[in-house]
Amino acid sequence: MVNEELHELYQAVILDHNKRPRNYGAPDVYTHSAEGYNPLCGDKVSVFVTLEDGRIEKIGFESAACAICKASASMMTEALSGESMQAVEKTADKIRNLLLSETDASIDLESEGEWAALAGVRKFPARIKCALLPWQTLLNIKRRTSNFEH
């Protein structure tokens, strides 16, 4: 059953990325950064990117946040290194839709991979904003810098 598999994946992936976050910390040199804050729960996240030719060459984050926020940021940085801003927006939209969908019917555990784990956050509606905070923070960089251009 997808619900049971999704719950197990949620537990494993969130715990793993929380305990061993990927790309934690600011790169030695970065060209853009932004801070995000969720006043409802107190989560804070900072995202740092180094851009070259419109692509993310390095990405990192720091947080004082819950496990869901930290895990989402970790997965985000893993997936977006080397990507363009168009890819960032598409992936952010995919994550937003995954988190806000009311059904598991559209989730393909094989093709979604670790991202599918974030669907487990839907069981805790107040935590959806926690999972989205790193993504919104990264997209704020884009908005402020006009497609990451100087």
Short mmCIF file of N, CA and C in Angstrom, two decimals:
data_model
loop_
_atom_site.label_atom_id
_atom_site.label_comp_id
_atom_site.label_asym_id
_atom_site.label_seq_id
_atom_site.Cartn_x
_atom_site.Cartn_y
_atom_site.Cartn_z
N MET A 1 0.84 -1.19 0.00
CA MET A 1 0.00 0.00 0.00
C MET A 1 0.88 1.25 0.00
N VAL A 2 0.53 2.22 -0.82
CA VAL A 2 1.34 3.43 -0.96
C VAL A 2 1.44 4.18 0.36
N ASN A 3 0.35 4.29 1.11
CA ASN A 3 0.39 5.04 2.36
C ASN A 3 1.42 4.48 3.34
N GLU A 4 1.49 3.17 3.48
CA GLU A 4 2.46 2.55 4.38
C GLU A 4 3.88 2.76 3.88
N GLU A 5 4.09 2.55 2.58
CA GLU A 5 5.41 2.75 2.00
C GLU A 5 5.83 4.21 2.14
N LEU A 6 4.91 5.12 1.91
CA LEU A 6 5.18 6.54 2.01
C LEU A 6 5.54 6.92 3.44
N HIS A 7 4.83 6.38 4.40
CA HIS A 7 5.12 6.66 5.81
C HIS A 7 6.53 6.18 6.18
N GLU A 8 6.88 4.98 5.74
CA GLU A 8 8.22 4.44 6.03
C GLU A 8 9.30 5.28 5.36
N LEU A 9 9.05 5.67 4.11
CA LEU A 9 10.01 6.52 3.39
C LEU A 9 10.14 7.86 4.08
N TYR A 10 9.02 8.44 4.49
CA TYR A 10 9.01 9.72 5.20
C TYR A 10 9.90 9.64 6.44
N GLN A 11 9.67 8.62 7.24
CA GLN A 11 10.44 8.46 8.47
C GLN A 11 11.94 8.34 8.18
N ALA A 12 12.30 7.47 7.27
CA ALA A 12 13.71 7.21 6.97
C ALA A 12 14.41 8.43 6.37
N VAL A 13 13.79 9.04 5.39
CA VAL A 13 14.44 10.15 4.68
C VAL A 13 14.54 11.39 5.56
N ILE A 14 13.46 11.75 6.22
CA ILE A 14 13.49 12.95 7.07
C ILE A 14 14.53 12.77 8.18
N LEU A 15 14.54 11.62 8.81
CA LEU A 15 15.52 11.38 9.88
C LEU A 15 16.95 11.42 9.36
N ASP A 16 17.19 10.79 8.21
CA ASP A 16 18.53 10.77 7.64
C ASP A 16 19.03 12.18 7.31
N HIS A 17 18.22 12.95 6.60
CA HIS A 17 18.64 14.30 6.21
C HIS A 17 18.73 15.24 7.42
N ASN A 18 17.95 14.99 8.45
CA ASN A 18 18.05 15.80 9.65
C ASN A 18 19.34 15.49 10.42
N LYS A 19 19.66 14.22 10.54
CA LYS A 19 20.87 13.83 11.28
C LYS A 19 22.14 14.11 10.51
N ARG A 20 22.09 13.95 9.18
CA ARG A 20 23.27 14.15 8.34
C ARG A 20 22.92 15.06 7.16
N PRO A 21 22.67 16.35 7.46
CA PRO A 21 22.27 17.26 6.39
C PRO A 21 23.38 17.42 5.35
N ARG A 22 22.98 17.41 4.11
CA ARG A 22 23.93 17.62 3.01
C ARG A 22 24.08 19.12 2.78
N ASN A 23 25.29 19.52 2.45
CA ASN A 23 25.60 20.92 2.10
C ASN A 23 25.26 21.90 3.22
N TYR A 24 25.45 21.46 4.46
CA TYR A 24 25.18 22.35 5.58
C TYR A 24 26.33 23.33 5.72
N GLY A 25 26.00 24.59 5.84
CA GLY A 25 26.98 25.65 5.98
C GLY A 25 27.10 26.45 4.70
N ALA A 26 27.64 27.63 4.85
CA ALA A 26 27.83 28.51 3.69
C ALA A 26 29.08 28.08 2.93
N PRO A 27 29.02 28.10 1.59
CA PRO A 27 30.24 27.85 0.82
C PRO A 27 31.28 28.91 1.17
N ASP A 28 32.55 28.61 0.98
CA ASP A 28 33.61 29.59 1.28
C ASP A 28 33.36 30.91 0.57
N VAL A 29 32.91 30.81 -0.67
CA VAL A 29 32.58 31.99 -1.46
C VAL A 29 31.20 31.77 -2.04
N TYR A 30 30.34 32.75 -1.89
CA TYR A 30 29.01 32.67 -2.49
C TYR A 30 28.64 34.03 -3.04
N THR A 31 27.79 34.01 -4.05
CA THR A 31 27.42 35.25 -4.71
C THR A 31 26.07 35.80 -4.24
N HIS A 32 25.22 34.95 -3.69
CA HIS A 32 23.89 35.37 -3.25
C HIS A 32 23.50 34.61 -1.98
N SER A 33 22.68 35.28 -1.18
CA SER A 33 22.16 34.61 0.01
C SER A 33 20.80 35.22 0.37
N ALA A 34 20.04 34.49 1.14
CA ALA A 34 18.75 34.97 1.64
C ALA A 34 18.44 34.25 2.94
N GLU A 35 17.63 34.91 3.74
CA GLU A 35 17.19 34.33 5.00
C GLU A 35 15.68 34.18 4.98
N GLY A 36 15.21 33.07 5.52
CA GLY A 36 13.79 32.82 5.64
C GLY A 36 13.43 32.58 7.09
N TYR A 37 12.23 32.98 7.44
CA TYR A 37 11.77 32.83 8.82
C TYR A 37 10.29 32.51 8.82
N ASN A 38 9.91 31.53 9.63
CA ASN A 38 8.51 31.18 9.81
C ASN A 38 8.13 31.58 11.23
N PRO A 39 7.43 32.70 11.39
CA PRO A 39 7.10 33.18 12.73
C PRO A 39 6.13 32.26 13.48
N LEU A 40 5.42 31.40 12.77
CA LEU A 40 4.47 30.51 13.44
C LEU A 40 5.18 29.44 14.27
N CYS A 41 6.33 28.97 13.80
CA CYS A 41 7.02 27.91 14.55
C CYS A 41 8.43 28.31 14.96
N GLY A 42 8.94 29.41 14.43
CA GLY A 42 10.27 29.87 14.80
C GLY A 42 11.39 29.35 13.92
N ASP A 43 11.07 28.57 12.87
CA ASP A 43 12.12 28.08 11.96
C ASP A 43 12.82 29.24 11.28
N LYS A 44 14.15 29.13 11.20
CA LYS A 44 14.97 30.10 10.47
C LYS A 44 15.90 29.32 9.56
N VAL A 45 16.05 29.80 8.34
CA VAL A 45 16.94 29.14 7.39
C VAL A 45 17.65 30.21 6.57
N SER A 46 18.91 29.99 6.29
CA SER A 46 19.70 30.84 5.40
C SER A 46 20.16 29.97 4.25
N VAL A 47 20.03 30.48 3.03
CA VAL A 47 20.44 29.75 1.83
C VAL A 47 21.54 30.57 1.15
N PHE A 48 22.58 29.89 0.72
CA PHE A 48 23.73 30.52 0.08
C PHE A 48 23.97 29.85 -1.27
N VAL A 49 24.17 30.64 -2.31
CA VAL A 49 24.44 30.07 -3.63
C VAL A 49 25.62 30.78 -4.29
N THR A 50 26.37 30.01 -5.04
CA THR A 50 27.41 30.53 -5.90
C THR A 50 26.95 30.27 -7.32
N LEU A 51 26.79 31.35 -8.07
CA LEU A 51 26.28 31.24 -9.43
C LEU A 51 27.37 31.51 -10.45
N GLU A 52 27.39 30.69 -11.47
CA GLU A 52 28.29 30.87 -12.61
C GLU A 52 27.50 30.57 -13.87
N ASP A 53 27.48 31.53 -14.77
CA ASP A 53 26.77 31.37 -16.04
C ASP A 53 25.31 30.93 -15.85
N GLY A 54 24.65 31.50 -14.85
CA GLY A 54 23.24 31.22 -14.63
C GLY A 54 22.94 29.88 -13.99
N ARG A 55 23.97 29.18 -13.55
CA ARG A 55 23.77 27.88 -12.91
C ARG A 55 24.29 27.91 -11.47
N ILE A 56 23.67 27.10 -10.65
CA ILE A 56 24.11 27.00 -9.26
C ILE A 56 25.33 26.09 -9.21
N GLU A 57 26.47 26.68 -8.94
CA GLU A 57 27.71 25.90 -8.84
C GLU A 57 27.89 25.33 -7.44
N LYS A 58 27.49 26.12 -6.45
CA LYS A 58 27.55 25.67 -5.05
C LYS A 58 26.31 26.17 -4.36
N ILE A 59 25.83 25.36 -3.45
CA ILE A 59 24.66 25.75 -2.66
C ILE A 59 24.80 25.16 -1.27
N GLY A 60 24.46 25.94 -0.29
CA GLY A 60 24.52 25.48 1.09
C GLY A 60 23.43 26.15 1.90
N PHE A 61 23.27 25.70 3.11
CA PHE A 61 22.26 26.30 3.99
C PHE A 61 22.68 26.16 5.44
N GLU A 62 22.12 27.00 6.25
CA GLU A 62 22.24 26.91 7.70
C GLU A 62 20.84 27.08 8.25
N SER A 63 20.57 26.44 9.38
CA SER A 63 19.23 26.56 9.93
C SER A 63 19.21 26.41 11.44
N ALA A 64 18.22 27.03 12.01
CA ALA A 64 17.81 26.80 13.38
C ALA A 64 16.33 26.44 13.21
N ALA A 65 16.10 25.17 12.89
CA ALA A 65 14.77 24.78 12.43
C ALA A 65 14.47 23.34 12.84
N CYS A 66 13.22 22.98 12.63
CA CYS A 66 12.77 21.63 12.92
C CYS A 66 13.36 20.64 11.92
N ALA A 67 13.18 19.36 12.20
CA ALA A 67 13.72 18.29 11.36
C ALA A 67 13.16 18.36 9.94
N ILE A 68 11.91 18.71 9.79
CA ILE A 68 11.29 18.76 8.46
C ILE A 68 11.91 19.86 7.62
N CYS A 69 12.08 21.02 8.18
CA CYS A 69 12.68 22.14 7.47
C CYS A 69 14.12 21.83 7.09
N LYS A 70 14.87 21.31 8.04
CA LYS A 70 16.27 20.99 7.80
C LYS A 70 16.41 19.90 6.74
N ALA A 71 15.57 18.88 6.80
CA ALA A 71 15.62 17.80 5.81
C ALA A 71 15.24 18.31 4.43
N SER A 72 14.24 19.15 4.35
CA SER A 72 13.82 19.71 3.07
C SER A 72 14.94 20.55 2.47
N ALA A 73 15.60 21.35 3.28
CA ALA A 73 16.73 22.16 2.81
C ALA A 73 17.87 21.27 2.32
N SER A 74 18.14 20.22 3.04
CA SER A 74 19.20 19.29 2.66
C SER A 74 18.89 18.64 1.32
N MET A 75 17.67 18.17 1.16
CA MET A 75 17.27 17.55 -0.12
C MET A 75 17.32 18.57 -1.25
N MET A 76 16.91 19.80 -0.95
CA MET A 76 16.92 20.86 -1.96
C MET A 76 18.35 21.11 -2.46
N THR A 77 19.28 21.23 -1.53
CA THR A 77 20.66 21.54 -1.95
C THR A 77 21.27 20.39 -2.74
N GLU A 78 20.93 19.19 -2.37
CA GLU A 78 21.44 18.02 -3.09
C GLU A 78 20.93 18.00 -4.54
N ALA A 79 19.67 18.32 -4.71
CA ALA A 79 19.04 18.22 -6.02
C ALA A 79 19.39 19.37 -6.95
N LEU A 80 19.73 20.54 -6.41
CA LEU A 80 19.83 21.72 -7.25
C LEU A 80 21.24 22.14 -7.65
N SER A 81 22.24 21.50 -7.11
CA SER A 81 23.59 21.85 -7.49
C SER A 81 23.77 21.60 -9.00
N GLY A 82 24.24 22.63 -9.71
CA GLY A 82 24.44 22.52 -11.14
C GLY A 82 23.23 22.88 -11.97
N GLU A 83 22.10 23.17 -11.33
CA GLU A 83 20.85 23.44 -12.05
C GLU A 83 20.69 24.92 -12.37
N SER A 84 19.86 25.20 -13.37
CA SER A 84 19.50 26.56 -13.74
C SER A 84 18.33 27.02 -12.88
N MET A 85 18.04 28.31 -12.94
CA MET A 85 16.91 28.83 -12.18
C MET A 85 15.60 28.29 -12.70
N GLN A 86 15.50 28.01 -14.00
CA GLN A 86 14.27 27.41 -14.53
C GLN A 86 14.03 26.06 -13.87
N ALA A 87 15.09 25.27 -13.74
CA ALA A 87 14.96 23.96 -13.09
C ALA A 87 14.59 24.14 -11.62
N VAL A 88 15.14 25.15 -10.98
CA VAL A 88 14.83 25.42 -9.58
C VAL A 88 13.33 25.71 -9.44
N GLU A 89 12.81 26.57 -10.30
CA GLU A 89 11.39 26.92 -10.22
C GLU A 89 10.50 25.70 -10.49
N LYS A 90 10.86 24.89 -11.47
CA LYS A 90 10.07 23.69 -11.78
C LYS A 90 10.08 22.72 -10.60
N THR A 91 11.23 22.53 -10.01
CA THR A 91 11.33 21.61 -8.87
C THR A 91 10.57 22.16 -7.67
N ALA A 92 10.69 23.47 -7.43
CA ALA A 92 9.96 24.09 -6.32
C ALA A 92 8.45 23.94 -6.51
N ASP A 93 7.98 24.12 -7.75
CA ASP A 93 6.55 23.93 -8.04
C ASP A 93 6.13 22.49 -7.79
N LYS A 94 6.99 21.56 -8.18
CA LYS A 94 6.69 20.14 -7.98
C LYS A 94 6.57 19.83 -6.48
N ILE A 95 7.49 20.36 -5.69
CA ILE A 95 7.47 20.14 -4.24
C ILE A 95 6.22 20.77 -3.64
N ARG A 96 5.91 21.99 -4.04
CA ARG A 96 4.71 22.66 -3.53
C ARG A 96 3.46 21.84 -3.85
N ASN A 97 3.35 21.36 -5.07
CA ASN A 97 2.19 20.54 -5.47
C ASN A 97 2.14 19.24 -4.69
N LEU A 98 3.29 18.63 -4.48
CA LEU A 98 3.36 17.39 -3.71
C LEU A 98 2.86 17.61 -2.28
N LEU A 99 3.27 18.72 -1.69
CA LEU A 99 2.89 19.02 -0.31
C LEU A 99 1.43 19.43 -0.17
N LEU A 100 0.88 20.04 -1.20
CA LEU A 100 -0.48 20.55 -1.10
C LEU A 100 -1.53 19.62 -1.71
N SER A 101 -1.09 18.55 -2.37
CA SER A 101 -2.02 17.60 -2.96
C SER A 101 -2.79 16.89 -1.86
N GLU A 102 -4.02 16.56 -2.15
CA GLU A 102 -4.85 15.89 -1.15
C GLU A 102 -4.87 14.38 -1.29
N THR A 103 -4.14 13.86 -2.27
CA THR A 103 -4.16 12.42 -2.49
C THR A 103 -2.76 11.89 -2.78
N ASP A 104 -2.57 10.63 -2.44
CA ASP A 104 -1.30 9.95 -2.74
C ASP A 104 -1.33 9.29 -4.11
N ALA A 105 -2.46 9.35 -4.79
CA ALA A 105 -2.63 8.64 -6.06
C ALA A 105 -1.61 9.06 -7.11
N SER A 106 -1.19 10.31 -7.09
CA SER A 106 -0.27 10.80 -8.12
C SER A 106 1.19 10.59 -7.75
N ILE A 107 1.47 10.01 -6.60
CA ILE A 107 2.84 9.82 -6.16
C ILE A 107 3.37 8.48 -6.63
N ASP A 108 4.43 8.54 -7.40
CA ASP A 108 5.11 7.34 -7.87
C ASP A 108 6.42 7.24 -7.08
N LEU A 109 6.45 6.35 -6.11
CA LEU A 109 7.61 6.25 -5.23
C LEU A 109 8.91 6.00 -5.99
N GLU A 110 8.84 5.26 -7.07
CA GLU A 110 10.06 4.96 -7.83
C GLU A 110 10.60 6.18 -8.55
N SER A 111 9.72 6.93 -9.21
CA SER A 111 10.21 8.08 -9.97
C SER A 111 10.45 9.30 -9.09
N GLU A 112 9.70 9.45 -8.02
CA GLU A 112 9.86 10.59 -7.13
C GLU A 112 11.08 10.46 -6.22
N GLY A 113 11.43 9.24 -5.86
CA GLY A 113 12.57 9.03 -4.97
C GLY A 113 12.36 9.70 -3.63
N GLU A 114 13.41 10.33 -3.13
CA GLU A 114 13.35 10.95 -1.81
C GLU A 114 12.29 12.05 -1.72
N TRP A 115 12.02 12.73 -2.83
CA TRP A 115 11.02 13.79 -2.80
C TRP A 115 9.68 13.27 -2.30
N ALA A 116 9.35 12.05 -2.63
CA ALA A 116 8.06 11.48 -2.22
C ALA A 116 7.92 11.51 -0.70
N ALA A 117 9.03 11.45 0.00
CA ALA A 117 8.98 11.47 1.46
C ALA A 117 8.34 12.74 2.00
N LEU A 118 8.52 13.83 1.29
CA LEU A 118 7.93 15.09 1.76
C LEU A 118 6.41 15.04 1.76
N ALA A 119 5.82 14.16 0.96
CA ALA A 119 4.37 14.04 0.97
C ALA A 119 3.86 13.61 2.34
N GLY A 120 4.70 12.95 3.11
CA GLY A 120 4.32 12.54 4.45
C GLY A 120 4.04 13.71 5.38
N VAL A 121 4.56 14.88 5.03
CA VAL A 121 4.34 16.08 5.83
C VAL A 121 2.87 16.48 5.80
N ARG A 122 2.15 16.08 4.77
CA ARG A 122 0.73 16.44 4.66
C ARG A 122 -0.08 15.96 5.85
N LYS A 123 0.39 14.94 6.54
CA LYS A 123 -0.33 14.46 7.73
C LYS A 123 -0.31 15.51 8.84
N PHE A 124 0.60 16.46 8.71
CA PHE A 124 0.77 17.51 9.71
C PHE A 124 0.66 18.87 9.00
N PRO A 125 -0.56 19.31 8.68
CA PRO A 125 -0.75 20.52 7.86
C PRO A 125 0.03 21.75 8.35
N ALA A 126 0.17 21.89 9.64
CA ALA A 126 0.90 23.05 10.16
C ALA A 126 2.38 22.99 9.80
N ARG A 127 2.87 21.82 9.42
CA ARG A 127 4.30 21.65 9.12
C ARG A 127 4.62 21.83 7.64
N ILE A 128 3.60 21.97 6.81
CA ILE A 128 3.85 22.16 5.37
C ILE A 128 4.71 23.40 5.15
N LYS A 129 4.44 24.46 5.89
CA LYS A 129 5.24 25.68 5.76
C LYS A 129 6.69 25.43 6.14
N CYS A 130 6.92 24.50 7.05
CA CYS A 130 8.29 24.15 7.45
C CYS A 130 9.05 23.55 6.25
N ALA A 131 8.39 22.66 5.53
CA ALA A 131 9.02 22.00 4.39
C ALA A 131 9.23 22.97 3.22
N LEU A 132 8.35 23.96 3.09
CA LEU A 132 8.45 24.91 1.98
C LEU A 132 9.41 26.06 2.25
N LEU A 133 9.74 26.33 3.50
CA LEU A 133 10.56 27.49 3.84
C LEU A 133 11.89 27.56 3.08
N PRO A 134 12.68 26.48 2.99
CA PRO A 134 13.94 26.59 2.25
C PRO A 134 13.73 26.93 0.77
N TRP A 135 12.69 26.38 0.18
CA TRP A 135 12.38 26.63 -1.23
C TRP A 135 11.99 28.07 -1.44
N GLN A 136 11.13 28.59 -0.58
CA GLN A 136 10.71 29.98 -0.69
C GLN A 136 11.90 30.92 -0.50
N THR A 137 12.79 30.55 0.39
CA THR A 137 13.98 31.37 0.63
C THR A 137 14.86 31.42 -0.61
N LEU A 138 15.08 30.27 -1.25
CA LEU A 138 15.86 30.24 -2.48
C LEU A 138 15.18 31.05 -3.58
N LEU A 139 13.88 30.91 -3.71
CA LEU A 139 13.16 31.66 -4.74
C LEU A 139 13.18 33.16 -4.46
N ASN A 140 13.30 33.56 -3.20
CA ASN A 140 13.44 34.99 -2.88
C ASN A 140 14.74 35.56 -3.42
N ILE A 141 15.78 34.74 -3.46
CA ILE A 141 17.04 35.19 -4.06
C ILE A 141 16.80 35.53 -5.52
N LYS A 142 16.09 34.67 -6.20
CA LYS A 142 15.81 34.90 -7.62
C LYS A 142 15.03 36.19 -7.82
N ARG A 143 14.03 36.36 -7.01
CA ARG A 143 13.20 37.57 -7.15
C ARG A 143 14.01 38.84 -6.93
N ARG A 144 14.91 38.80 -5.95
CA ARG A 144 15.70 39.98 -5.62
C ARG A 144 16.79 40.25 -6.65
N THR A 145 17.27 39.22 -7.31
CA THR A 145 18.42 39.39 -8.17
C THR A 145 18.09 39.26 -9.65
N SER A 146 16.82 39.24 -9.98
CA SER A 146 16.40 39.15 -11.38
C SER A 146 17.09 37.99 -12.09
N ASN A 147 16.63 36.80 -11.78
CA ASN A 147 17.16 35.57 -12.37
C ASN A 147 18.64 35.35 -12.07
N PHE A 148 19.05 35.71 -10.90
CA PHE A 148 20.43 35.50 -10.44
C PHE A 148 21.47 36.28 -11.24
N GLU A 149 21.05 37.28 -11.94
CA GLU A 149 22.01 38.09 -12.69
C GLU A 149 22.43 39.26 -11.82
N HIS A 150 23.67 39.67 -11.97
CA HIS A 150 24.17 40.84 -11.21
C HIS A 150 23.72 42.11 -11.90
#
